[in-house]
Amino acid sequence: MPDVEESVPPKDPGDAEGRSCKPETSRPAQDDKSGPEDPSVRLAETVHAVSELNNKTEGNHDDLIEEKLLPPSSLGGKGKETMHNAFWDHLKEQLSASPPDFSCALELLKEIKEILLSLLLPRQNRLRSEIEEALDTDSLKREAERGALDVPYLSKYILNMVTLLCTPVRDEAVQKLEDISDPVWLLRGTFQVLGLMKMDMVNYTIQSLQPRLQEHSVQYERAQFQERLQKQPDLLDHTTKWLTQAAADLTTLPPTCPDTPDSSSVAGSSPEAANNPEPLSPSMVLSQGFLNLLLWDPENEEFPETLLMDRARLQELEAQLHQLTIVASVLLVASSFSGSVLFGSPQFVDKLKRITTSLMEDFNSRPEETMLTVSEQVSQEIHQSLKNMGLAALSSDSATSLTGQLQDIAKKENCVRGVIDQRIHLFLKCCLVLGVQRSLLDLPGGLTLIEVELAELGQKFVNLTYHNQQVFGPYYTEILKTLISPALTLETKVESL
């Protein structure tokens, strides 16, 4: 009989020699000896997990913890599968012996009981009492000593309890278990689903705790910064220069995000509007300041003090933005030569993305050589795809022009690259004002082919700036009062849909 949910490898039964009678589900490195009744230990473990996952909310709030699986073909995966099978084969041999040996079954039932209890909410006292009674360790031991331990009945009882406690996403896996009559195979499949349910519970706890942890993180970081500021009165000097420069940049800023109250000019605006711009608002200055950080000269040591903790993340976003600029530029040039037939295929577009991205590693140090390789690979891919579709191949002149234009992307002053770069920055500014989803509704030409990647970049950027404004909003307010007249109240939250 095949395993249930074969897409998820069975759980590691542990050391075959020392712990052959105790399989493992996904759990912390150390054994949970506190039991399900000790909420303080579980809370501490969850807080640690949330801290690692949240990491100043730099990632998406919808991120969940997932089981890290070893590839089945890998040495570790094969070893894990072998140990797993050895445990269940051993259990089957023990139960089939005459008289049956229940030692492994008792350990397994004890483990399952602990997992079931850990899945209960505090108010589920009736279920807790029922599980404690049905899987009472002492009672099960006495039944085993008499040779009367009813494993088939217990396996069905456990399945019924799993059916009651599991989330809808696990319904399909549980339904498959209902057709299994062999008690060992049923316990094996049930134990596997229980491991997934434990992750479901961890993710539920993470999501419920996140708002409280976020608030605590904001208060803690602000208190730590205030303590340093009292000792170093000049601690905000670089931050003041940063915002001052952002305000100055806005006086010569190109078109901003449309459909926002902060937009002082848009494409095609009239000369009268240009001569009479709306007064700057704090949110406009702050948004421009955050965008400037994505262009920060690494040699410039006057990085804003309030963003030092985020500098590494900003550098990662800058690198991601730079890579997207090159990829989008390549796609835009390539599409002008191959037409809508090829670029109407998402698979073809994704393949060009992968080709370009995989060759980008040495772009910063060797841009010309990198783009030469990219141009050759992309040209070859277009030629082969046209041939496979029975379409006319590129003429010699077109192929030469294509590779030449792709190689020109290596130059910083390349017009295609410059336009794409400006449009991505405009998209990010819109994300800060409108939110990511609304900004994706009206992407400018050249960016639609990287929509998924832009959404990821925009969400990371919004999350980072949102948290930073929550922490340092009061300091930004005081600085901006000296830069903007009349003084306006700083908006400390970025709208994020």
Tab-separated table of C-alpha atoms in Angstrom:
chain	number	residue	atom	x	y	z
A	1	MET	CA	0.000	0.000	0.000
A	2	PRO	CA	1.515	3.374	-0.973
A	3	ASP	CA	2.193	6.187	1.449
A	4	VAL	CA	-0.447	8.812	2.047
A	5	GLU	CA	0.414	12.253	0.595
A	6	GLU	CA	3.491	10.973	-1.219
A	7	SER	CA	4.442	14.499	-2.247
A	8	VAL	CA	5.537	15.055	1.340
A	9	PRO	CA	8.251	12.672	2.520
A	10	PRO	CA	7.395	10.780	5.726
A	11	LYS	CA	8.819	11.991	8.994
A	12	ASP	CA	12.218	10.925	10.258
A	13	PRO	CA	11.834	8.170	12.868
A	14	GLY	CA	15.023	9.247	14.587
A	15	ASP	CA	18.082	7.193	15.355
A	16	ALA	CA	17.329	3.601	14.349
A	17	GLU	CA	19.472	2.183	17.114
A	18	GLY	CA	18.822	4.449	20.080
A	19	ARG	CA	15.298	5.672	19.381
A	20	SER	CA	13.795	3.077	17.042
A	21	CYS	CA	10.432	3.279	18.810
A	22	LYS	CA	9.940	7.042	18.615
A	23	PRO	CA	9.228	8.674	15.267
A	24	GLU	CA	9.503	12.427	14.857
A	25	THR	CA	7.317	15.099	13.379
A	26	SER	CA	8.417	18.665	12.689
A	27	ARG	CA	9.512	19.988	16.079
A	28	PRO	CA	12.114	22.180	17.792
A	29	ALA	CA	15.656	20.889	18.066
A	30	GLN	CA	15.210	19.968	21.727
A	31	ASP	CA	12.403	17.736	22.996
A	32	ASP	CA	9.383	19.577	24.335
A	33	LYS	CA	9.394	18.314	27.902
A	34	SER	CA	7.085	21.006	29.161
A	35	GLY	CA	4.065	19.357	27.570
A	36	PRO	CA	1.073	21.110	26.110
A	37	GLU	CA	0.096	22.595	29.478
A	38	ASP	CA	3.144	24.882	29.664
A	39	PRO	CA	2.213	27.896	27.506
A	40	SER	CA	5.254	29.951	28.503
A	41	VAL	CA	7.689	27.622	26.752
A	42	ARG	CA	5.538	27.416	23.649
A	43	LEU	CA	5.152	31.195	23.592
A	44	ALA	CA	8.904	31.732	23.905
A	45	GLU	CA	9.572	29.339	21.047
A	46	THR	CA	6.906	31.010	18.926
A	47	VAL	CA	8.200	34.503	19.667
A	48	HIS	CA	11.663	33.400	18.559
A	49	ALA	CA	10.229	31.922	15.362
A	50	VAL	CA	8.244	35.084	14.681
A	51	SER	CA	11.290	37.249	15.291
A	52	GLU	CA	13.273	35.255	12.754
A	53	LEU	CA	10.401	35.257	10.269
A	54	ASN	CA	9.301	38.827	10.798
A	55	ASN	CA	12.789	40.392	10.913
A	56	LYS	CA	11.407	43.878	11.121
A	57	THR	CA	8.537	42.908	8.769
A	58	GLU	CA	10.931	43.136	5.836
A	59	GLY	CA	9.116	40.216	4.241
A	60	ASN	CA	5.484	39.772	3.353
A	61	HIS	CA	3.097	39.447	6.299
A	62	ASP	CA	1.585	36.438	4.565
A	63	ASP	CA	4.845	34.473	4.731
A	64	LEU	CA	4.438	31.132	6.485
A	65	ILE	CA	6.811	28.577	7.913
A	66	GLU	CA	7.070	25.576	5.633
A	67	GLU	CA	8.700	22.218	6.169
A	68	LYS	CA	12.169	22.066	4.668
A	69	LEU	CA	12.269	18.863	2.673
A	70	LEU	CA	15.344	16.971	1.553
A	71	PRO	CA	15.291	15.965	-2.129
A	72	PRO	CA	14.299	12.264	-2.290
A	73	SER	CA	17.288	11.572	-4.556
A	74	SER	CA	19.788	13.147	-2.161
A	75	LEU	CA	21.857	11.142	0.292
A	76	GLY	CA	20.087	12.751	3.236
A	77	GLY	CA	16.680	12.162	1.682
A	78	LYS	CA	17.427	8.502	1.024
A	79	GLY	CA	18.774	8.028	4.548
A	80	LYS	CA	15.716	9.654	6.071
A	81	GLU	CA	13.371	7.502	3.991
A	82	THR	CA	15.292	4.342	4.947
A	83	MET	CA	15.087	5.126	8.667
A	84	HIS	CA	11.436	6.014	8.321
A	85	ASN	CA	10.572	2.736	6.614
A	86	ALA	CA	12.639	0.802	9.144
A	87	PHE	CA	10.553	2.165	12.028
A	88	TRP	CA	7.194	1.299	10.490
A	89	ASP	CA	8.402	-2.136	9.367
A	90	HIS	CA	9.628	-2.773	12.898
A	91	LEU	CA	6.273	-1.705	14.346
A	92	LYS	CA	4.426	-4.041	11.987
A	93	GLU	CA	6.688	-6.948	12.946
A	94	GLN	CA	6.096	-6.311	16.645
A	95	LEU	CA	2.317	-6.214	16.276
A	96	SER	CA	2.334	-9.337	14.085
A	97	ALA	CA	4.423	-11.341	16.571
A	98	SER	CA	2.839	-13.964	18.811
A	99	PRO	CA	2.330	-12.708	21.404
A	100	PRO	CA	2.427	-9.155	20.034
A	101	ASP	CA	5.039	-6.713	21.292
A	102	PHE	CA	3.472	-3.308	22.042
A	103	SER	CA	6.602	-1.411	23.130
A	104	CYS	CA	6.927	0.675	19.944
A	105	ALA	CA	3.169	1.126	19.718
A	106	LEU	CA	3.102	2.602	23.219
A	107	GLU	CA	5.845	5.086	22.378
A	108	LEU	CA	4.045	6.056	19.194
A	109	LEU	CA	0.711	6.522	20.973
A	110	LYS	CA	2.385	8.641	23.633
A	111	GLU	CA	3.911	10.857	20.934
A	112	ILE	CA	0.596	11.178	19.113
A	113	LYS	CA	-1.171	12.089	22.343
A	114	GLU	CA	1.311	14.922	22.985
A	115	ILE	CA	0.826	16.242	19.454
A	116	LEU	CA	-2.977	16.139	19.711
A	117	LEU	CA	-2.904	18.012	23.010
A	118	SER	CA	-0.525	20.615	21.581
A	119	LEU	CA	-3.020	21.318	18.789
A	120	LEU	CA	-5.828	22.215	21.187
A	121	LEU	CA	-6.790	25.776	22.012
A	122	PRO	CA	-6.976	26.786	25.701
A	123	ARG	CA	-10.785	26.718	25.729
A	124	GLN	CA	-11.052	23.153	24.396
A	125	ASN	CA	-11.104	21.558	27.836
A	126	ARG	CA	-13.619	18.831	26.965
A	127	LEU	CA	-11.506	17.548	24.087
A	128	ARG	CA	-8.409	17.730	26.263
A	129	SER	CA	-10.043	15.549	28.897
A	130	GLU	CA	-11.275	13.105	26.272
A	131	ILE	CA	-7.832	12.688	24.714
A	132	GLU	CA	-6.191	12.353	28.117
A	133	GLU	CA	-8.626	9.578	28.996
A	134	ALA	CA	-8.583	7.725	25.669
A	135	LEU	CA	-4.779	7.785	25.381
A	136	ASP	CA	-3.886	7.584	29.059
A	137	THR	CA	-0.364	6.189	29.188
A	138	ASP	CA	-0.851	4.071	32.325
A	139	SER	CA	-4.075	2.534	31.048
A	140	LEU	CA	-2.506	1.708	27.697
A	141	LYS	CA	0.474	0.086	29.445
A	142	ARG	CA	-1.840	-2.127	31.518
A	143	GLU	CA	-3.733	-3.187	28.396
A	144	ALA	CA	-0.436	-3.930	26.634
A	145	GLU	CA	0.754	-6.084	29.554
A	146	ARG	CA	-2.460	-8.137	29.257
A	147	GLY	CA	-1.951	-8.408	25.501
A	148	ALA	CA	-5.229	-6.582	24.978
A	149	LEU	CA	-4.083	-3.281	23.470
A	150	ASP	CA	-6.554	-2.603	20.666
A	151	VAL	CA	-4.327	-0.850	18.101
A	152	PRO	CA	-6.926	-0.892	15.271
A	153	TYR	CA	-9.500	0.807	17.524
A	154	LEU	CA	-6.970	3.385	18.736
A	155	SER	CA	-5.801	4.157	15.194
A	156	LYS	CA	-9.418	4.836	14.163
A	157	TYR	CA	-9.972	6.984	17.256
A	158	ILE	CA	-6.861	9.048	16.463
A	159	LEU	CA	-8.011	9.506	12.866
A	160	ASN	CA	-11.410	10.732	14.067
A	161	MET	CA	-9.698	13.231	16.353
A	162	VAL	CA	-7.429	14.408	13.525
A	163	THR	CA	-10.505	14.869	11.323
A	164	LEU	CA	-12.045	17.036	14.033
A	165	LEU	CA	-8.963	19.197	14.613
A	166	CYS	CA	-7.459	19.641	11.165
A	167	THR	CA	-7.860	22.763	9.058
A	168	PRO	CA	-9.737	22.577	5.726
A	169	VAL	CA	-6.451	22.557	3.816
A	170	ARG	CA	-5.747	19.082	5.287
A	171	ASP	CA	-9.198	17.617	4.514
A	172	GLU	CA	-8.045	15.880	1.331
A	173	ALA	CA	-5.139	14.160	3.107
A	174	VAL	CA	-7.423	13.030	5.941
A	175	GLN	CA	-10.028	11.661	3.516
A	176	LYS	CA	-7.372	9.442	1.938
A	177	LEU	CA	-6.665	7.966	5.370
A	178	GLU	CA	-10.286	6.902	5.841
A	179	ASP	CA	-9.873	4.180	3.189
A	180	ILE	CA	-6.941	2.527	4.982
A	181	SER	CA	-7.812	-0.548	7.033
A	182	ASP	CA	-4.345	-1.700	8.083
A	183	PRO	CA	-3.730	-0.097	11.522
A	184	VAL	CA	0.025	0.382	10.954
A	185	TRP	CA	-0.451	2.092	7.616
A	186	LEU	CA	-3.237	4.158	9.121
A	187	LEU	CA	-1.017	5.272	12.005
A	188	ARG	CA	1.778	6.008	9.552
A	189	GLY	CA	-0.404	8.277	7.423
A	190	THR	CA	-2.017	9.896	10.454
A	191	PHE	CA	1.349	10.638	12.024
A	192	GLN	CA	2.442	12.307	8.806
A	193	VAL	CA	-0.665	14.533	8.695
A	194	LEU	CA	-0.158	15.410	12.359
A	195	GLY	CA	3.266	16.798	11.477
A	196	LEU	CA	1.642	19.101	8.933
A	197	MET	CA	-1.006	20.127	11.459
A	198	LYS	CA	1.710	21.151	13.900
A	199	MET	CA	3.056	23.561	11.280
A	200	ASP	CA	-0.487	24.828	10.722
A	201	MET	CA	-0.732	25.621	14.432
A	202	VAL	CA	2.647	27.373	14.472
A	203	ASN	CA	1.618	29.540	11.528
A	204	TYR	CA	-1.699	30.361	13.172
A	205	THR	CA	0.119	31.430	16.330
A	206	ILE	CA	2.597	33.498	14.319
A	207	GLN	CA	-0.165	35.356	12.514
A	208	SER	CA	-2.068	36.055	15.723
A	209	LEU	CA	1.035	37.321	17.529
A	210	GLN	CA	2.480	39.398	14.706
A	211	PRO	CA	0.620	42.662	15.453
A	212	ARG	CA	1.683	42.580	19.114
A	213	LEU	CA	5.267	41.731	18.237
A	214	GLN	CA	5.344	44.480	15.629
A	215	GLU	CA	4.138	47.036	18.158
A	216	HIS	CA	6.669	45.844	20.711
A	217	SER	CA	9.454	46.005	18.117
A	218	VAL	CA	8.564	49.610	17.250
A	219	GLN	CA	8.532	50.710	20.881
A	220	TYR	CA	11.767	48.882	21.680
A	221	GLU	CA	13.722	50.265	18.708
A	222	ARG	CA	12.512	53.802	19.361
A	223	ALA	CA	13.483	53.582	23.033
A	224	GLN	CA	16.934	52.273	22.126
A	225	PHE	CA	17.463	55.096	19.628
A	226	GLN	CA	16.248	57.725	22.085
A	227	GLU	CA	18.728	56.471	24.660
A	228	ARG	CA	21.554	56.860	22.152
A	229	LEU	CA	20.281	60.279	21.076
A	230	GLN	CA	20.458	61.572	24.626
A	231	LYS	CA	24.128	60.624	24.733
A	232	GLN	CA	24.848	61.868	21.176
A	233	PRO	CA	22.850	65.046	20.427
A	234	ASP	CA	24.209	65.118	16.851
A	235	LEU	CA	22.896	61.620	16.095
A	236	LEU	CA	20.309	62.982	13.648
A	237	ASP	CA	22.661	65.156	11.586
A	238	HIS	CA	22.906	62.765	8.632
A	239	THR	CA	19.176	62.109	8.766
A	240	THR	CA	18.535	65.857	8.549
A	241	LYS	CA	20.848	66.173	5.519
A	242	TRP	CA	19.120	63.223	3.888
A	243	LEU	CA	15.657	64.766	4.228
A	244	THR	CA	16.922	68.193	3.207
A	245	GLN	CA	18.301	66.724	-0.001
A	246	ALA	CA	15.023	64.891	-0.647
A	247	ALA	CA	13.081	68.159	-0.311
A	248	ALA	CA	15.497	69.867	-2.714
A	249	ASP	CA	15.155	67.029	-5.230
A	250	LEU	CA	11.399	67.450	-5.308
A	251	THR	CA	11.713	70.969	-6.711
A	252	THR	CA	13.094	69.476	-9.941
A	253	LEU	CA	11.321	66.128	-9.751
A	254	PRO	CA	10.006	64.511	-12.979
A	255	PRO	CA	6.369	63.296	-13.124
A	256	THR	CA	5.129	61.691	-9.932
A	257	CYS	CA	2.551	59.034	-9.236
A	258	PRO	CA	-0.872	59.996	-10.615
A	259	ASP	CA	-4.188	59.943	-8.763
A	260	THR	CA	-2.678	60.955	-5.443
A	261	PRO	CA	-3.192	64.086	-3.355
A	262	ASP	CA	0.583	64.523	-3.171
A	263	SER	CA	1.160	64.676	-6.910
A	264	SER	CA	2.349	68.114	-7.888
A	265	SER	CA	2.900	67.255	-11.536
A	266	VAL	CA	2.133	64.475	-13.956
A	267	ALA	CA	3.031	63.694	-17.521
A	268	GLY	CA	1.585	66.312	-19.789
A	269	SER	CA	0.971	68.844	-17.005
A	270	SER	CA	0.421	72.402	-18.040
A	271	PRO	CA	3.065	75.163	-17.789
A	272	GLU	CA	0.847	76.963	-15.287
A	273	ALA	CA	0.925	73.909	-13.003
A	274	ALA	CA	4.695	73.729	-13.325
A	275	ASN	CA	5.062	77.372	-12.370
A	276	ASN	CA	2.706	77.022	-9.417
A	277	PRO	CA	3.541	73.684	-7.804
A	278	GLU	CA	1.641	72.533	-4.777
A	279	PRO	CA	3.522	72.905	-1.485
A	280	LEU	CA	5.555	69.915	-0.396
A	281	SER	CA	4.065	67.566	2.135
A	282	PRO	CA	6.024	65.494	4.651
A	283	SER	CA	4.969	62.250	2.972
A	284	MET	CA	6.283	63.487	-0.387
A	285	VAL	CA	9.660	64.372	1.107
A	286	LEU	CA	9.939	61.140	3.021
A	287	SER	CA	8.988	59.029	0.001
A	288	GLN	CA	11.601	60.810	-2.104
A	289	GLY	CA	14.134	60.260	0.650
A	290	PHE	CA	13.507	56.513	0.715
A	291	LEU	CA	13.814	56.353	-3.073
A	292	ASN	CA	17.124	58.215	-2.884
A	293	LEU	CA	18.457	55.469	-0.622
A	294	LEU	CA	18.172	53.022	-3.529
A	295	LEU	CA	20.705	55.194	-5.391
A	296	TRP	CA	23.028	55.745	-2.448
A	297	ASP	CA	26.725	55.989	-3.218
A	298	PRO	CA	28.423	53.255	-1.160
A	299	GLU	CA	31.387	55.601	-0.642
A	300	ASN	CA	29.112	58.179	1.013
A	301	GLU	CA	29.431	57.581	4.753
A	302	GLU	CA	26.694	60.049	5.684
A	303	PHE	CA	23.994	57.389	5.668
A	304	PRO	CA	20.896	58.388	7.704
A	305	GLU	CA	21.282	57.286	11.299
A	306	THR	CA	17.654	56.171	11.473
A	307	LEU	CA	18.196	53.677	8.651
A	308	LEU	CA	21.517	52.132	9.569
A	309	MET	CA	19.832	48.893	10.681
A	310	ASP	CA	18.116	48.705	7.304
A	311	ARG	CA	21.159	49.499	5.186
A	312	ALA	CA	21.908	45.892	4.221
A	313	ARG	CA	18.291	45.312	3.228
A	314	LEU	CA	18.257	48.504	1.179
A	315	GLN	CA	21.398	47.385	-0.609
A	316	GLU	CA	19.718	44.076	-1.415
A	317	LEU	CA	16.705	45.934	-2.799
A	318	GLU	CA	19.006	48.170	-4.832
A	319	ALA	CA	20.700	45.102	-6.328
A	320	GLN	CA	17.312	43.559	-7.088
A	321	LEU	CA	16.157	46.805	-8.729
A	322	HIS	CA	19.325	46.970	-10.821
A	323	GLN	CA	18.883	43.391	-12.001
A	324	LEU	CA	15.228	44.000	-12.902
A	325	THR	CA	16.254	47.075	-14.887
A	326	ILE	CA	18.622	45.017	-17.028
A	327	VAL	CA	16.175	42.120	-17.424
A	328	ALA	CA	13.306	44.438	-18.420
A	329	SER	CA	15.585	46.269	-20.852
A	330	VAL	CA	16.595	43.003	-22.495
A	331	LEU	CA	12.952	41.909	-22.790
A	332	LEU	CA	11.895	45.259	-24.241
A	333	VAL	CA	14.602	45.206	-26.902
A	334	ALA	CA	14.001	41.539	-27.728
A	335	SER	CA	10.238	42.033	-28.057
A	336	SER	CA	10.741	44.779	-30.647
A	337	PHE	CA	12.483	42.236	-32.903
A	338	SER	CA	10.460	39.061	-32.316
A	339	GLY	CA	6.972	40.548	-32.181
A	340	SER	CA	3.897	39.521	-30.230
A	341	VAL	CA	3.901	35.899	-31.368
A	342	LEU	CA	6.805	34.852	-29.172
A	343	PHE	CA	6.171	37.325	-26.381
A	344	GLY	CA	2.558	36.238	-26.176
A	345	SER	CA	3.881	33.033	-24.621
A	346	PRO	CA	4.547	33.290	-20.869
A	347	GLN	CA	6.832	30.257	-21.124
A	348	PHE	CA	9.036	31.991	-23.684
A	349	VAL	CA	9.204	35.188	-21.617
A	350	ASP	CA	10.074	33.235	-18.474
A	351	LYS	CA	12.829	31.418	-20.361
A	352	LEU	CA	14.392	34.703	-21.482
A	353	LYS	CA	14.177	35.967	-17.897
A	354	ARG	CA	15.978	32.893	-16.624
A	355	ILE	CA	18.658	33.136	-19.292
A	356	THR	CA	19.328	36.811	-18.576
A	357	THR	CA	19.216	36.478	-14.793
A	358	SER	CA	21.551	33.472	-14.775
A	359	LEU	CA	24.177	35.465	-16.687
A	360	MET	CA	23.951	38.586	-14.509
A	361	GLU	CA	26.344	37.491	-11.765
A	362	ASP	CA	29.367	39.331	-13.180
A	363	PHE	CA	27.511	42.307	-14.624
A	364	ASN	CA	28.839	44.879	-12.146
A	365	SER	CA	32.469	43.946	-12.736
A	366	ARG	CA	32.254	43.036	-16.445
A	367	PRO	CA	29.128	44.612	-17.972
A	368	GLU	CA	30.301	44.506	-21.604
A	369	GLU	CA	31.307	40.842	-21.468
A	370	THR	CA	28.103	39.934	-19.657
A	371	MET	CA	25.842	41.644	-22.166
A	372	LEU	CA	27.783	40.108	-25.056
A	373	THR	CA	26.945	36.669	-23.667
A	374	VAL	CA	23.348	37.694	-22.978
A	375	SER	CA	22.919	39.038	-26.516
A	376	GLU	CA	24.217	35.805	-28.032
A	377	GLN	CA	22.012	33.596	-25.860
A	378	VAL	CA	18.863	35.688	-26.349
A	379	SER	CA	19.400	35.971	-30.102
A	380	GLN	CA	19.895	32.225	-30.353
A	381	GLU	CA	16.758	31.557	-28.291
A	382	ILE	CA	14.651	33.848	-30.481
A	383	HIS	CA	16.024	32.260	-33.646
A	384	GLN	CA	15.315	28.717	-32.400
A	385	SER	CA	11.831	29.590	-31.146
A	386	LEU	CA	10.855	31.194	-34.446
A	387	LYS	CA	12.146	28.134	-36.276
A	388	ASN	CA	10.201	25.761	-33.986
A	389	MET	CA	7.000	27.694	-34.667
A	390	GLY	CA	7.545	27.576	-38.410
A	391	LEU	CA	7.999	31.328	-38.649
A	392	ALA	CA	10.521	33.274	-40.672
A	393	ALA	CA	13.859	33.633	-38.893
A	394	LEU	CA	15.415	37.018	-38.263
A	395	SER	CA	17.254	38.452	-41.200
A	396	SER	CA	20.994	38.883	-40.917
A	397	ASP	CA	20.602	42.645	-40.486
A	398	SER	CA	17.921	42.234	-37.813
A	399	ALA	CA	19.982	39.704	-35.903
A	400	THR	CA	22.998	42.020	-35.995
A	401	SER	CA	20.891	44.967	-34.857
A	402	LEU	CA	19.345	42.899	-32.041
A	403	THR	CA	22.675	41.774	-30.611
A	404	GLY	CA	24.069	45.296	-30.948
A	405	GLN	CA	21.165	46.890	-29.076
A	406	LEU	CA	21.344	44.243	-26.352
A	407	GLN	CA	25.078	44.857	-25.914
A	408	ASP	CA	24.445	48.602	-25.601
A	409	ILE	CA	22.440	47.928	-22.423
A	410	ALA	CA	25.806	47.523	-20.683
A	411	LYS	CA	26.246	51.314	-20.924
A	412	LYS	CA	24.773	53.382	-18.099
A	413	GLU	CA	23.697	56.060	-20.571
A	414	ASN	CA	21.760	53.559	-22.702
A	415	CYS	CA	18.369	55.143	-23.416
A	416	VAL	CA	16.321	51.932	-22.978
A	417	ARG	CA	18.000	51.170	-19.684
A	418	GLY	CA	17.501	54.756	-18.525
A	419	VAL	CA	13.779	54.752	-19.323
A	420	ILE	CA	13.207	51.404	-17.594
A	421	ASP	CA	15.126	52.576	-14.534
A	422	GLN	CA	13.009	55.738	-14.261
A	423	ARG	CA	9.790	53.764	-14.652
A	424	ILE	CA	10.728	51.292	-11.927
A	425	HIS	CA	11.520	54.168	-9.564
A	426	LEU	CA	8.188	55.768	-10.426
A	427	PHE	CA	6.471	52.441	-9.710
A	428	LEU	CA	8.137	52.265	-6.296
A	429	LYS	CA	7.056	55.827	-5.503
A	430	CYS	CA	3.493	54.885	-6.413
A	431	CYS	CA	3.772	51.856	-4.102
A	432	LEU	CA	4.613	54.148	-1.190
A	433	VAL	CA	1.585	56.331	-1.884
A	434	LEU	CA	-1.038	54.003	-3.343
A	435	GLY	CA	0.088	50.571	-2.191
A	436	VAL	CA	1.500	47.757	-4.293
A	437	GLN	CA	-1.687	46.286	-5.728
A	438	ARG	CA	-3.082	49.581	-6.987
A	439	SER	CA	0.290	50.486	-8.469
A	440	LEU	CA	0.305	47.243	-10.456
A	441	LEU	CA	-2.994	48.117	-12.165
A	442	ASP	CA	-1.455	50.634	-14.555
A	443	LEU	CA	2.132	49.633	-15.235
A	444	PRO	CA	3.949	51.717	-17.846
A	445	GLY	CA	5.233	50.100	-21.024
A	446	GLY	CA	8.223	47.830	-20.598
A	447	LEU	CA	7.312	46.734	-17.058
A	448	THR	CA	4.369	44.429	-17.675
A	449	LEU	CA	6.680	41.513	-18.455
A	450	ILE	CA	8.281	41.749	-14.987
A	451	GLU	CA	5.056	42.347	-13.050
A	452	VAL	CA	5.567	39.456	-10.642
A	453	GLU	CA	9.120	40.516	-9.821
A	454	LEU	CA	8.040	44.145	-9.414
A	455	ALA	CA	5.302	43.142	-6.986
A	456	GLU	CA	7.861	41.346	-4.817
A	457	LEU	CA	10.280	44.278	-4.924
A	458	GLY	CA	7.541	46.801	-4.210
A	459	GLN	CA	6.173	44.865	-1.231
A	460	LYS	CA	9.605	44.514	0.343
A	461	PHE	CA	10.264	48.223	-0.127
A	462	VAL	CA	6.893	49.250	1.308
A	463	ASN	CA	7.276	46.940	4.321
A	464	LEU	CA	10.729	48.299	5.099
A	465	THR	CA	9.687	51.958	4.847
A	466	TYR	CA	6.463	51.328	6.778
A	467	HIS	CA	8.300	49.885	9.747
A	468	ASN	CA	10.966	52.584	9.658
A	469	GLN	CA	8.331	55.334	9.693
A	470	GLN	CA	6.556	53.710	12.612
A	471	VAL	CA	9.762	53.682	14.621
A	472	PHE	CA	11.226	57.062	13.680
A	473	GLY	CA	8.117	59.034	12.708
A	474	PRO	CA	8.371	61.472	15.649
A	475	TYR	CA	11.966	62.373	14.719
A	476	TYR	CA	11.070	62.851	11.061
A	477	THR	CA	8.197	65.140	12.093
A	478	GLU	CA	10.491	67.471	13.998
A	479	ILE	CA	13.040	67.607	11.170
A	480	LEU	CA	10.421	68.223	8.487
A	481	LYS	CA	8.898	71.086	10.436
A	482	THR	CA	12.056	73.030	9.679
A	483	LEU	CA	11.977	72.106	5.973
A	484	ILE	CA	8.314	72.523	5.091
A	485	SER	CA	6.153	75.577	5.579
A	486	PRO	CA	3.454	75.572	6.688
A	487	ALA	CA	4.218	72.619	8.921
A	488	LEU	CA	2.081	69.605	8.186
A	489	THR	CA	1.436	66.541	10.270
A	490	LEU	CA	3.665	63.673	9.227
A	491	GLU	CA	1.826	60.623	7.952
A	492	THR	CA	3.573	57.789	9.727
A	493	LYS	CA	1.908	54.998	7.830
A	494	VAL	CA	2.280	54.020	4.197
A	495	GLU	CA	-0.901	52.768	2.611
A	496	SER	CA	-0.372	49.128	1.669
A	497	LEU	CA	-3.133	47.089	0.119
